[in-house]
Coordinates of C-alpha atoms in Angstrom, one line a residue:
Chain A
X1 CA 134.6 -56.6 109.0
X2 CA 137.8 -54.8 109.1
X3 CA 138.1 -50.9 109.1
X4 CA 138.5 -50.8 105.1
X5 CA 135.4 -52.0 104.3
X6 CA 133.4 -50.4 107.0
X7 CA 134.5 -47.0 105.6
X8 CA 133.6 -47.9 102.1
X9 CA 130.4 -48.7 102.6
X10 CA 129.8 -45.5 104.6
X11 CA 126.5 -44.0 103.5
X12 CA 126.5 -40.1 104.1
X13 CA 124.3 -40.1 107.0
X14 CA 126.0 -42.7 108.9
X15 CA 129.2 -41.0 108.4
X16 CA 127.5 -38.1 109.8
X17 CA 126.1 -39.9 112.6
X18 CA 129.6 -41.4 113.8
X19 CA 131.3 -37.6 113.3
X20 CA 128.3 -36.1 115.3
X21 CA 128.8 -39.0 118.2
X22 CA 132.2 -38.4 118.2
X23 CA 132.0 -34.8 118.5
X24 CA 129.3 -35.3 121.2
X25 CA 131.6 -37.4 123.4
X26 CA 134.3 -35.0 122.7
X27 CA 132.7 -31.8 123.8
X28 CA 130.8 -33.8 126.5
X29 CA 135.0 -35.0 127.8
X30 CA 135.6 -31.4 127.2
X31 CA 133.1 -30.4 130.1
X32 CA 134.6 -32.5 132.7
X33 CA 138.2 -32.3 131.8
X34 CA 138.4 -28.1 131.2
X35 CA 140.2 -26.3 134.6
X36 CA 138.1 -22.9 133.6
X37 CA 134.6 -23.5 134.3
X38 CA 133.8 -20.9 131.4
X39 CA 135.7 -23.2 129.0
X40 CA 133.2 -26.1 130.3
X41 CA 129.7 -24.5 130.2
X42 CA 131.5 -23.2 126.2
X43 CA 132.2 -26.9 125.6
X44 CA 128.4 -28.1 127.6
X45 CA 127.1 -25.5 124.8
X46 CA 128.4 -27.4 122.4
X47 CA 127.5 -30.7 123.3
X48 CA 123.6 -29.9 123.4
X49 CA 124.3 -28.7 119.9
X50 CA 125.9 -32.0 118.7
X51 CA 122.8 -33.7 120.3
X52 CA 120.5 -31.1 118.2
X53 CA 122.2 -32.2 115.2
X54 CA 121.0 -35.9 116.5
X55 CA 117.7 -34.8 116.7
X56 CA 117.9 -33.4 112.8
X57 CA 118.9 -37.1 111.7
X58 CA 116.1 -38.6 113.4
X59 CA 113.6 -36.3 111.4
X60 CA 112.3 -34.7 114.9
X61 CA 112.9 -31.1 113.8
X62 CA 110.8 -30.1 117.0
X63 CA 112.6 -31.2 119.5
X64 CA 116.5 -30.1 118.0
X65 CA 114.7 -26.4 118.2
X66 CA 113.6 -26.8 121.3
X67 CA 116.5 -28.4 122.5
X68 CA 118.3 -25.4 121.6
X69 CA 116.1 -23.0 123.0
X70 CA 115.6 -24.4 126.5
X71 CA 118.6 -25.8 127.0
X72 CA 121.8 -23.7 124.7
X73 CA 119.6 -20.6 125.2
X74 CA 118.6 -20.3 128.1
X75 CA 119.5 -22.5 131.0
X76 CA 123.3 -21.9 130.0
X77 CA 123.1 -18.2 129.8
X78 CA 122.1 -18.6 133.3
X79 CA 124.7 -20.7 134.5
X80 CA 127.4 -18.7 132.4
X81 CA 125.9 -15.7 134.3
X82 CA 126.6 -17.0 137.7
X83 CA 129.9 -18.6 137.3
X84 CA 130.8 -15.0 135.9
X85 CA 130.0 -13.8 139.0
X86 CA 131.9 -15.8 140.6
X87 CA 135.8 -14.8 141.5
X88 CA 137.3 -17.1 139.7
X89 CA 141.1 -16.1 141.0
X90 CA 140.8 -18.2 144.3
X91 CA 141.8 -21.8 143.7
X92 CA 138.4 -23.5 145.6
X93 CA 140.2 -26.7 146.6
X94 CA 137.7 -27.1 149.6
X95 CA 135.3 -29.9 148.2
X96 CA 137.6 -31.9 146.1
X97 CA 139.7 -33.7 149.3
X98 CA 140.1 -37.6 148.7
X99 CA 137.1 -38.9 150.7
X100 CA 135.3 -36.7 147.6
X101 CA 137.2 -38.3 144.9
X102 CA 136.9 -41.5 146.0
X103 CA 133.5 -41.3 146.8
X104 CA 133.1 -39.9 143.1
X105 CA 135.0 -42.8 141.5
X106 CA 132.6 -45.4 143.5
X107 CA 129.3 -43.7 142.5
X108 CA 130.6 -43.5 138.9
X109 CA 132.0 -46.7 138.3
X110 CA 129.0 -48.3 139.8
X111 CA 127.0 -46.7 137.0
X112 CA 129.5 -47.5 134.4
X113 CA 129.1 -50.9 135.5
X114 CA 125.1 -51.1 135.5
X115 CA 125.1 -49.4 132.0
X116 CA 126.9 -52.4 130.9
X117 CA 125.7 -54.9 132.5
X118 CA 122.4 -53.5 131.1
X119 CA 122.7 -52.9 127.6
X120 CA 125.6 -55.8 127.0
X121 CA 122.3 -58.5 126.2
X122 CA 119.5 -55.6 125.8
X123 CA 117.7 -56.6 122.1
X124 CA 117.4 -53.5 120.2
X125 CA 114.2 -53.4 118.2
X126 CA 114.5 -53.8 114.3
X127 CA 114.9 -50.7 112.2
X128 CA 111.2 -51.3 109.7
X129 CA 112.4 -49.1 106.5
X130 CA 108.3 -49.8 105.2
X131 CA 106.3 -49.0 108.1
X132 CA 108.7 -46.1 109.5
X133 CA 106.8 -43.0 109.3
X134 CA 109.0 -40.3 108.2
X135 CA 106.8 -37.5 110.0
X136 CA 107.2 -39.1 113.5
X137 CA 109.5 -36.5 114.7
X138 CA 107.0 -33.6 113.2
X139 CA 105.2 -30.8 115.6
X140 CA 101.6 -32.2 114.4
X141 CA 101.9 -35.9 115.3
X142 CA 104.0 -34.6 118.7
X143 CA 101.3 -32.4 119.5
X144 CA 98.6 -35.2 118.9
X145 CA 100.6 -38.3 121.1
X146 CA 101.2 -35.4 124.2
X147 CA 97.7 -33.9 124.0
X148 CA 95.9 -37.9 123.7
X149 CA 98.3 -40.6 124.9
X150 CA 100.1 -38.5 127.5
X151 CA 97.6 -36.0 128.6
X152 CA 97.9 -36.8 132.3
X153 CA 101.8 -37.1 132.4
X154 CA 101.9 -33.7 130.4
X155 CA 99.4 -32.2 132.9
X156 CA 101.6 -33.0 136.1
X157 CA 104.7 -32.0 134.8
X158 CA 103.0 -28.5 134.0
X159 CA 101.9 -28.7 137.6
X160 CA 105.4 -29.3 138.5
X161 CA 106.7 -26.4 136.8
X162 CA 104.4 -24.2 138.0
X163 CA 105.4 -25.2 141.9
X164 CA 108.6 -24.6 140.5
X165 CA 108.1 -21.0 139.4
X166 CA 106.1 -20.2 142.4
X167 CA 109.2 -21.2 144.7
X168 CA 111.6 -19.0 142.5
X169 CA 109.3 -16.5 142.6
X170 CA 108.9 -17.0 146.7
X171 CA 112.7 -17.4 147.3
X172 CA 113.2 -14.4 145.1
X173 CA 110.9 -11.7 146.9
X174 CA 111.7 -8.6 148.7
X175 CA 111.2 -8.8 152.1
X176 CA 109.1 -5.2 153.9
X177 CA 111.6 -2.9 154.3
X178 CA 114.4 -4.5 152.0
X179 CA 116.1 -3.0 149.2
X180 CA 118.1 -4.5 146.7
X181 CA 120.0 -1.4 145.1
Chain B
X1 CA 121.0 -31.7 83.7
X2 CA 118.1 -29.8 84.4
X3 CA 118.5 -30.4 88.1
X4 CA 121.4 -28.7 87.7
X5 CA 119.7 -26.0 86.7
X6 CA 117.5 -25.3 89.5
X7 CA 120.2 -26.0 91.7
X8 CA 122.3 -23.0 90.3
X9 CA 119.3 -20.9 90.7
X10 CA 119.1 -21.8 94.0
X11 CA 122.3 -21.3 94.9
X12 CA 122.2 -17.4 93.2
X13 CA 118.9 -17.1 95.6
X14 CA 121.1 -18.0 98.9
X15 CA 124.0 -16.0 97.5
X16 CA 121.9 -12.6 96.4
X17 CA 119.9 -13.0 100.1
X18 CA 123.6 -13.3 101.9
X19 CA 124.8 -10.4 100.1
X20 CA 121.9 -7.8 100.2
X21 CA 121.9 -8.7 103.7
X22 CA 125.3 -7.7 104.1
X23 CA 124.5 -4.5 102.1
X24 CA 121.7 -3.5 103.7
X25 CA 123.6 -3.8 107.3
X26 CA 126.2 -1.6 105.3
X27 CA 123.9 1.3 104.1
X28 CA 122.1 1.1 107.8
X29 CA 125.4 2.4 108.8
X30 CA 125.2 5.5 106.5
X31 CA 121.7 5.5 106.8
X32 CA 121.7 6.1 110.3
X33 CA 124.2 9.0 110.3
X34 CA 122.0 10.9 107.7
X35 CA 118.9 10.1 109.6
X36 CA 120.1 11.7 113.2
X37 CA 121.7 14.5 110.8
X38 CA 118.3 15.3 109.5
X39 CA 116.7 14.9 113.1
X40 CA 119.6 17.1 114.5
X41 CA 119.3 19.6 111.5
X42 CA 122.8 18.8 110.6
X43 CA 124.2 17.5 106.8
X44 CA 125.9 14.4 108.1
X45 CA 128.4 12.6 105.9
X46 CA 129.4 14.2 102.5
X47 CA 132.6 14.0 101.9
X48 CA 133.5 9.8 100.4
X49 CA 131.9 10.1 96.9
X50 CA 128.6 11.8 96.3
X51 CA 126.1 12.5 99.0
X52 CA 128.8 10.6 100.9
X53 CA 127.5 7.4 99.8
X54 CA 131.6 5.5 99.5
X55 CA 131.3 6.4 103.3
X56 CA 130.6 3.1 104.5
X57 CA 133.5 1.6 102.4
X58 CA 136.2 4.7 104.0
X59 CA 134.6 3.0 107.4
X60 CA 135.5 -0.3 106.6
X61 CA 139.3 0.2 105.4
X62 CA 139.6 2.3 108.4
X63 CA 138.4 -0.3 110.7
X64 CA 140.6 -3.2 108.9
X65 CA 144.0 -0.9 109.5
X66 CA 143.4 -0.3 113.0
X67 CA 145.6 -1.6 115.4
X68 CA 144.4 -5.0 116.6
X69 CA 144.9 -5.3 119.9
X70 CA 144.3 -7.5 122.8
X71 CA 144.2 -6.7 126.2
X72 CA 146.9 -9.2 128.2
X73 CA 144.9 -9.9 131.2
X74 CA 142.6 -10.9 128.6
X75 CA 141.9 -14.6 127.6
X76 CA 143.0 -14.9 124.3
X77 CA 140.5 -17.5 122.4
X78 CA 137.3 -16.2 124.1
X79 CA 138.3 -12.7 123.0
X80 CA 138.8 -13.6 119.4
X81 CA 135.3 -15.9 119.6
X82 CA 133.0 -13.3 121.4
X83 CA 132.6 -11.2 118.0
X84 CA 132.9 -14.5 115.5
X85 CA 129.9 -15.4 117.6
X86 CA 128.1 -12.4 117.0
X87 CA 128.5 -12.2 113.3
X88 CA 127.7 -15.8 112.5
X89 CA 124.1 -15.6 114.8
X90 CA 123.2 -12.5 113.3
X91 CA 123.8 -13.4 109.2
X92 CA 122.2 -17.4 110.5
X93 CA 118.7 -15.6 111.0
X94 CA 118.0 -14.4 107.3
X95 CA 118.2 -17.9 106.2
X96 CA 114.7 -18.9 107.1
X97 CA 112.8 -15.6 105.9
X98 CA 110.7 -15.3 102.7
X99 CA 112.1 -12.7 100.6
X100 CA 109.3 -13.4 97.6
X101 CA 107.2 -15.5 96.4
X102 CA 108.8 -17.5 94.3
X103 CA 111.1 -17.8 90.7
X104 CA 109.8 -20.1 87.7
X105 CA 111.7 -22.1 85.1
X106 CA 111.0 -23.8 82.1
X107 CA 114.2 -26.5 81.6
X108 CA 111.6 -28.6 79.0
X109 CA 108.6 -27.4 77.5
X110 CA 105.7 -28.7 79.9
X111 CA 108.1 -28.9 83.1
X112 CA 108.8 -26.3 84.9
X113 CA 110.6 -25.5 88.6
X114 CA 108.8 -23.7 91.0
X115 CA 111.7 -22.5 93.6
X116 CA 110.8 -20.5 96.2
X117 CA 113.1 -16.9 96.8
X118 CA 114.0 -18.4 100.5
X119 CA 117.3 -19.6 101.4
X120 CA 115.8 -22.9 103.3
X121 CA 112.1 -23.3 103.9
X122 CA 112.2 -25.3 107.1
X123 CA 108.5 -26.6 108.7
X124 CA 110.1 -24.9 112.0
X125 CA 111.1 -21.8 110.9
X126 CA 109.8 -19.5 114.0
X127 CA 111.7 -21.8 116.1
X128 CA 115.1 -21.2 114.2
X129 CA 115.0 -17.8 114.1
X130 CA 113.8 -18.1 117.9
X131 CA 116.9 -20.2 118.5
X132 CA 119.4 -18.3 116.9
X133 CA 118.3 -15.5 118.5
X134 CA 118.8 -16.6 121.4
X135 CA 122.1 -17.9 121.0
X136 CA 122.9 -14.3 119.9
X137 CA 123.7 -13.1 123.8
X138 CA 126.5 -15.6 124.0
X139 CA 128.7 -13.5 121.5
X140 CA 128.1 -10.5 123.9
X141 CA 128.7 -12.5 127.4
X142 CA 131.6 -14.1 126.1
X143 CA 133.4 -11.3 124.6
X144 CA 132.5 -8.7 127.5
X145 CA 133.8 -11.6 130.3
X146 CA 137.0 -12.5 128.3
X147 CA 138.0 -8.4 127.9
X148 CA 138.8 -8.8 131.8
X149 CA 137.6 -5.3 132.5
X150 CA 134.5 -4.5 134.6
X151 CA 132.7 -2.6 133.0
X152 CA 132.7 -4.9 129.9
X153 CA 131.7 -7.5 132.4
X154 CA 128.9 -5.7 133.7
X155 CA 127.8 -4.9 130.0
X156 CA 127.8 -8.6 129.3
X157 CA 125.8 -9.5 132.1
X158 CA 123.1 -6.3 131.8
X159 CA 122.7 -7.7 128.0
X160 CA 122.1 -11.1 129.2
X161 CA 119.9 -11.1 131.7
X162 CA 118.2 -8.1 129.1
X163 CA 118.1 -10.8 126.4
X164 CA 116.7 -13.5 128.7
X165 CA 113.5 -10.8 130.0
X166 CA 112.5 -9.7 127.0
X167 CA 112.7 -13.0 125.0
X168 CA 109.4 -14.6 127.1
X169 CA 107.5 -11.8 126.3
X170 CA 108.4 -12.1 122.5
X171 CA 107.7 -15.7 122.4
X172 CA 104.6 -15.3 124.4
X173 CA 103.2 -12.4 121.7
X174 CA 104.5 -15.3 118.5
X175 CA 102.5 -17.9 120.9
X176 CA 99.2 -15.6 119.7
X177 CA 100.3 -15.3 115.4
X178 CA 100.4 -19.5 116.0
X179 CA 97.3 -20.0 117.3
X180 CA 95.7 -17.9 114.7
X181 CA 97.8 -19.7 111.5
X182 CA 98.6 -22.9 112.9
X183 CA 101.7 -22.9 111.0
X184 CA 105.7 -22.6 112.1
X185 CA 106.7 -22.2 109.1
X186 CA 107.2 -18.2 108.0
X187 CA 106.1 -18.7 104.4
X188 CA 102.7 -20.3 105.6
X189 CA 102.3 -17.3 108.0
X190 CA 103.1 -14.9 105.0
X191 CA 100.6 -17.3 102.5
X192 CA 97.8 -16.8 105.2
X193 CA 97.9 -12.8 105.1
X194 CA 97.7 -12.6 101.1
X195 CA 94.9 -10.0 99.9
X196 CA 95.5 -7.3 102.8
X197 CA 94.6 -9.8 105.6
X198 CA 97.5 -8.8 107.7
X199 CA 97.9 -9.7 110.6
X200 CA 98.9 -6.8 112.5
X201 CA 94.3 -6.2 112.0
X202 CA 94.4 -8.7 113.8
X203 CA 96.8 -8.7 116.8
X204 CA 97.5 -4.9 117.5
X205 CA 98.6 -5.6 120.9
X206 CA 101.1 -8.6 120.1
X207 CA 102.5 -6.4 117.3
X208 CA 103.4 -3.8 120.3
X209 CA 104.6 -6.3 122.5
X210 CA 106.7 -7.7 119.6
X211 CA 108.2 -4.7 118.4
X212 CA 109.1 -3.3 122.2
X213 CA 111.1 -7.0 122.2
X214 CA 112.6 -6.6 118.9
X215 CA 114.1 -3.5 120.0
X216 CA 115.4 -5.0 123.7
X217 CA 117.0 -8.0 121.7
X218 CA 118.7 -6.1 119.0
X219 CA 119.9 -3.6 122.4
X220 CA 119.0 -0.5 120.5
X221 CA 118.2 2.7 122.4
X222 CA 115.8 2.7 124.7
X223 CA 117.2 -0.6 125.5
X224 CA 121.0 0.1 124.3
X225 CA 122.0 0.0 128.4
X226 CA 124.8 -3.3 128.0
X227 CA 126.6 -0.5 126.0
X228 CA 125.5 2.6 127.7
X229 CA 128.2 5.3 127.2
X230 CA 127.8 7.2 129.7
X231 CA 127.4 4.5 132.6
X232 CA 130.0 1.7 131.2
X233 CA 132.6 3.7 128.4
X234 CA 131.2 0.8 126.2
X235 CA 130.0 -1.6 127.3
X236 CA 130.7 -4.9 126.4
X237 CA 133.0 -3.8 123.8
X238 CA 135.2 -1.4 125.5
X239 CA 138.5 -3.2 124.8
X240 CA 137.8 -4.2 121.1
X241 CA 139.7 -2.6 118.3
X242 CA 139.8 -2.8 114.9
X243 CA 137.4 -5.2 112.8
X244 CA 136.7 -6.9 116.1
X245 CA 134.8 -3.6 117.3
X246 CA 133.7 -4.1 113.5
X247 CA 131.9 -7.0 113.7
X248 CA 130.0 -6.2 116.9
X249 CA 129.1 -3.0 115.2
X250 CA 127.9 -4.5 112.2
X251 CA 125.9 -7.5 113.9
X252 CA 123.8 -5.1 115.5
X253 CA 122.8 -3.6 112.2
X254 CA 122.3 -6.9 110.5
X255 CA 120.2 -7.7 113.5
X256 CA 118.3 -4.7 113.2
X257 CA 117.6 -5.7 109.2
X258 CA 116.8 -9.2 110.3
X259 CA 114.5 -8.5 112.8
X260 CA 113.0 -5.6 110.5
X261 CA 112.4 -8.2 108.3
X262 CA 110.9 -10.4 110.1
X263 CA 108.7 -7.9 111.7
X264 CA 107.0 -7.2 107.7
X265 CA 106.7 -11.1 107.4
X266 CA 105.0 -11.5 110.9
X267 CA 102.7 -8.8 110.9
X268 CA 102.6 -6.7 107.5
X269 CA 102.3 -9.6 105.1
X270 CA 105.6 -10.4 103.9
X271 CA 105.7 -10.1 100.1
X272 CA 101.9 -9.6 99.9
X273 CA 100.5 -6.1 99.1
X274 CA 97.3 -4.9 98.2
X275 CA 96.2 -5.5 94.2
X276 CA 98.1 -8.4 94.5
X277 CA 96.2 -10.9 92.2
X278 CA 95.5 -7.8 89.8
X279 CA 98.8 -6.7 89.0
X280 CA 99.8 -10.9 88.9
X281 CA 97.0 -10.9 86.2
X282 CA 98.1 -8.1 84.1
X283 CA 101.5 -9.5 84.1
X284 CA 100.7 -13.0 83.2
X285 CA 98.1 -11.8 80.2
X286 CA 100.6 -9.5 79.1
X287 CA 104.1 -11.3 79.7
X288 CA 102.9 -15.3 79.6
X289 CA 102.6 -17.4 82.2
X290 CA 106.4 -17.6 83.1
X291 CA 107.8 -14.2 82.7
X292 CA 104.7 -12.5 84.4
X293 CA 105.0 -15.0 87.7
X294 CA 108.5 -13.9 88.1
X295 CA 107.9 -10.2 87.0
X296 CA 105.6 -10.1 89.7
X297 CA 107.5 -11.9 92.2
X298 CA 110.1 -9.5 91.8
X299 CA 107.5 -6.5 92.8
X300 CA 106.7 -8.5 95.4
X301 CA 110.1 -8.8 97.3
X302 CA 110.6 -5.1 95.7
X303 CA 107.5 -4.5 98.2
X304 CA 109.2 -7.0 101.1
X305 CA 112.5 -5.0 100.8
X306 CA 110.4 -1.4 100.9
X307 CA 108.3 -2.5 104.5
X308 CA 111.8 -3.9 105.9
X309 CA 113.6 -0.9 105.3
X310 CA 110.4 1.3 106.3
X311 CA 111.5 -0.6 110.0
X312 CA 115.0 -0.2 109.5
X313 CA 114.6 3.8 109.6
X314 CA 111.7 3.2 112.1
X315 CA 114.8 1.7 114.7
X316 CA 116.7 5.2 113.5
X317 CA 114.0 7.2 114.2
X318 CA 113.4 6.1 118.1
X319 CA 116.8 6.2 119.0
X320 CA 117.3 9.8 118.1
X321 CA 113.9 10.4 119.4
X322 CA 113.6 8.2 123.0
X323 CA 115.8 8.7 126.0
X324 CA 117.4 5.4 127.3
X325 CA 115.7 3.8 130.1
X326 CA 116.8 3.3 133.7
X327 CA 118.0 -0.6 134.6
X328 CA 115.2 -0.9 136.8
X329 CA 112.4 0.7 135.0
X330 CA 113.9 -1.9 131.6
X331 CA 113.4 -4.8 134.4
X332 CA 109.5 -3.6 135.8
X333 CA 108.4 -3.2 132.0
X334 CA 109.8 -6.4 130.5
X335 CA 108.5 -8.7 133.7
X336 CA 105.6 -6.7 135.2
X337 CA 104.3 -5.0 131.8
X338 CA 105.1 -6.8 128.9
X339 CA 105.0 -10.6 130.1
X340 CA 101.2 -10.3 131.5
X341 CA 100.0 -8.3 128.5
X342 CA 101.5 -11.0 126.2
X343 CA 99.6 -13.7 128.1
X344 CA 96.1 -11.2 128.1
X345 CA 96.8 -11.4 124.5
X346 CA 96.9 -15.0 124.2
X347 CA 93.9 -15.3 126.0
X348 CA 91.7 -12.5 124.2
X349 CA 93.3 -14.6 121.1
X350 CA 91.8 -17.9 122.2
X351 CA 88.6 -16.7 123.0
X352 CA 87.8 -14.7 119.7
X353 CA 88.9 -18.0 117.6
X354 CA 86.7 -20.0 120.1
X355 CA 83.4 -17.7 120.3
X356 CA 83.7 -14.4 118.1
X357 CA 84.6 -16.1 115.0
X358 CA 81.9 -18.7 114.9
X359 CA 79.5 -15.8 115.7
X360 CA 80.9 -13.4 112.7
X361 CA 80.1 -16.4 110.4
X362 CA 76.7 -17.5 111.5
X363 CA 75.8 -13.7 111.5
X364 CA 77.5 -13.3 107.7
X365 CA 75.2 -16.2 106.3

C-alpha cells in the first residue's frame, strides 16, 4: 500500500488519530529536547492534552477529564511552581558528566530494545465492531468494574494514597518553636 | 435539507451564548464602576453616551492604542501566551452551561427538532468546567514568570498555589450536589431542581463553601492578593500594556459571569423558576404547542440570565464591602476551614440519603 492510497482511504477519525499521535510524540520530543525547563513542563502540558484527546476517541470521556484534572491541573502547576523557584541563571552542569550520559544511553536503549523485542510478534486482539460496547469508556460502567471487579485493588491504592498524604503532611509540619514567616 | 436546518439553529445558539458572554463581561466592566460609585456615594461614569453606557467601548479603543510593549529581559513567546491563555480558559467554560431549556422546530408537519439552548451537552460537564478551570492558573503563572519582574513572579505563584487550595474544597462541596443527583452532566442537575426543588434547600453549607471558592478562583477581593496593589504594584500583570493588560482584565470578568452562572445552575435551579409548568401551560393553550415551548423557554433563560447577573452584582457588592485577607489567614481558611467542612458536608450528605430520606417517606405514607 503505497502513501496515495493510504491517504485516500483516510476516514476522519483515523486521520485524527495519526495527527493526535503525531502531536503527542512531538510535544512528548519537545520535553526532553527544550534547554528551559519552563519550555518542557509547557510542552509536558501539552502532551497530557494530546493523550486527553486519545482518551475522547476511545469514547472514555471519564478518564480524558480526569486526565486533565490530575495531571495538566494540578501535578504540573506544582512542578511549574518549583522550577520557578528555582534560579534558573546558573548553568547546573553538575549531574550531566559522561559516566551520567552514558549510563542514560544504556538504561534507555535497553528499554528501547525490550519494547521491541516485545511488541515485534505481540498478537493484538481483533477490533469486534458488533459486540463493542460504545458506553465502555462511560462514568457508570467505570464506576461498576472499580467498585465490583477491582474492589480490593481500588482499596489499597486508596490506602496508599493516604500513607502518602500522611507523609506530606509529616515532612511538611512545623517543628515547636519554628516559624516559617 | 432539514438537517440543515437545525444545524443553523444550532450554530446561532453557540454564536448568541459566545457573544452575550462577551457582552455581559463588557457591561460587568461598567457595571462595576457604577456599583462602587453608588456604594461610595459617587456618580461614576457619565460622560461616553448616555448614563455613560458607550463607556466600555471608549475603554476598549483606549486599550487597543496603547503602547504595546514588552519588557526585554522578558521572554518573548511566554509573554505574548500568558494572556491568550487566560482568555481562551475563561470563554471555554460557558460552553457546557444550560442557558434554557430548549428551542422547537417544525421542518415537516409531524417532525419536529428538539435542540437544547447549550452550546455542547457533554455527559461530563462538571468535569469540563472543573478542568478548564483549573487550567485557568496557567495563564496567570506563565504570564507573571515570563514578565521577569518579582513581584509579577510572586503574584503568579500566590495565585497558584491560591488556585490549587481552594479548588479541593470546591470539588469536595460538588462531590455532595453528585451524590444527591447522580448526574455529571449540568442539564440533569438543572432537570432535577424543576418546581422550586433547588438545591441550595438542600445543601446550605456546600452552597457557602462553593461560593467562598468561586470567589478564591476567579481572585476577586477578599481573595484578589496575586494582584494586591498595595503589596505587589500588580501583581501578575505589572508589566502588561495595552490589550494584553486587556485581556487579563476581561478574563476575570468573564470568569466572574461564568462562575455566576454556574453558581444559578448548581444551586438556584438553572432556568427553572417557580409557576413553571403554569405559565408553560398558558403559553402552549394560548400560542400552540410550538410557539408556547419556545415562548416559554425564552422566560426561562430570561430567568437564568436575571439569577446570573443577581451573582454578578453579588461579586461587586463584597469587593466594595470586604477587606482583603492576609496570605496566611487565605491559607488557614481554605485548608483548615473550608476543606474539613466540605468533607462534614459530604458526610451529613450521605447519611441523610442513607437514613433521613427513607424515614421522611415511610413517615409520609
Amino acid at each position: 500500500m503505497d502513501f496515495s492510497s493510504f491517504l485516500n482511504n483516510l476516514t476522519p477519525a483515523t486521520g485524527f488519530f495519526y495527527f493526535l499521535s503525531f502531536l503527542t510524540i512531538l510535544t512528548g520530543l519537545m520535553v526532553v529536547l527544550s534547554k528551559n525547563p519552563i519550555h518542557s513542563v509547557l510542552y509536558l502540558i501539552a502532551t497530557f492534552f494530546c493523550l486527553s484527546g486519545h482518551y475522547v476517541l476511545l469514547n472514555a470521556q471519564f478518564l480524558a477529564a480526569v486526565n486533565i484534572i490530575v495531571y495538566a491541573g494540578a501535578i504540573m502547576v506544582l512542578f511549574l511552581f518549583v522550577i520557578m523557584f528555582l534560579n534558573l541563571k546558573q548553568e547546573d552542569e553538575e549531574s550531566k558528566t559522561n559516566l551520567t550520559k552514558i549510563a542514560a544511553m544504556v538504561t534507555g536503549g535497553t528499554l528501547f530494545l525490550i519494547f521491541v523485542a516485545v511488541f515485534r510478534k505481540t498478537q493484538f486482539g481483533a477490533f469486534d465492531a458488533y459486540s463493542f460496547d460504545s458506553q465502555v469508556g462511560m462514568v457508570e460502567s467505570l464506576g461498576e468494574v472499580l467498585y465490583k471487579d477491582y474492589l480490593l485493588p481500588f482499596e489499597l491504592a486508596s490506602v496508599l494514597f493516604l500513607v502518602a498524604m500522611i507523609g506530606a503532611v509529616m515532612l511538611g509540619r512545623r517543628e515547636a518553636g519554628d516559624r516559617h514567616f | 435539507m432539514t438537517i440543515d436546518v437545525a444545524l443553523i439553529i444550532k450554530a446561532i445558539i453557540i454564536l448568541l451564548i459566545f457573544g452575550i458572554t462577551l457582552l455581559i463581561a463588557m457591561y460587568s466592566t461598567y457595571g462595576e464602576r457604577k456599583v462602587a460609585a453608588f456604594m461610595q456615594d459617587r456618580i461614576g461614569p457619565n460622560r461616553a453616551g448616555p448614563f455613560g453606557l458607550l463607556q466600555p467601548l471608549a475603554d476598549a479603543v483606549k486599550m487597543f492604542f496603547k503602547e504595546d510593549f514588552i519588557p526585554s529581559q522578558a521572554s518573548k513567546w511566554l509573554f505574548i501566551l500568558g494572556p491568550c491563555l487566560s482568555m481562551l480558559t475563561a470563554l471555554m467554560t460557558s460552553a457546557v452551561i444550560p442557558f434554557g431549556d430548549s428551542v422547537k422546530y417544525e421542518s415537516a408537519p409531524g417532525k419536529v427538532w428538539d435542540i437544547p439552548v447549550q452550546a455542547i451537552d457533554v455527559n461530563i460537564g462538571i468535569l469540563y468546567v472543573f478542568g478548564v478551570v483549573s487550567l485557568g492558573v496557567y495563564g496567570i503563572m506563565v504570564g507573571g514568570w515570563a514578565s521577569n519582574n518579582k513581584f509579577s513572579l510572586l503574584g503568579a505563584i500566590r495565585a497558584a498555589s491560591q488556585n490549587i487550595s481552594y479548588e479541593i474544597s470546591m470539588g469536595l462541596a460538588i462531590i455532595a450536589i453528585l451524590m444527591m443527583t447522580g448526574s455529571l452532566s449540568i442539564r440533569h442537575i438543572v432537570e432535577q431542581q424543576h418546581g422550586g426543588n433547588w438545591n441550595i434547600f438542600y445543601q446550605p453549607l456546600g452552597f457557602i463553601i462553593f461560593i467562598t471558592c468561586a470567589f478564591a478562583e476567579c481572585n476577586r477581593t477578599p481573595f484578589d492578593l496575586p494582584e494586591c496593589e498595595t503589596e505587589l504594584i500588580g501583581g501578575y500583570h505589572t508589566e502588561y500594556s495595552s490589550m494584553k493588560l486587556g485581556f487579563y482584565l476581561f478574563a476575570e470578568y468573564i470568569n466572574m459571569f461564568v462562575s455566576s452562572a454556574m453558581i444559578s445552575s448548581l444551586y438556584f435551579g438553572g432556568y427553572n423558576y417557580p409557576g413553571m409548568d403554569w405559565v408553560q401551560a398558558q403559553l402552549t393553550s394560548s400560542l400552540g404547542e410550538i410557539a408556547g415551548h419556545n415562548v416559554g423557554t425564552l422566560i426561562g433563560t430570561l430567568v437564568f440570565f436575571a439569577k446570573s447577573l443577581f451573582f454578578v452584582f453579588f461579586y461587586m457588592w463584597v469587593r466594595w464591602t470586604l477587606p482583603r485577607f492576609r496570605y496566611d489567614q487565605l491559607m488557614n481558611l481554605g485548608w483548615k476551614a473550608l476543606i474539613p467542612l466540605a468533607m462534614i458536608n459530604i458526610i451529613l450528605t450521605g447519611g441523610a440519603i442513607l437514613f433521613l430520606k427513607p424515614l421522611i417517606v415511610s413517615f409520609l405514607k
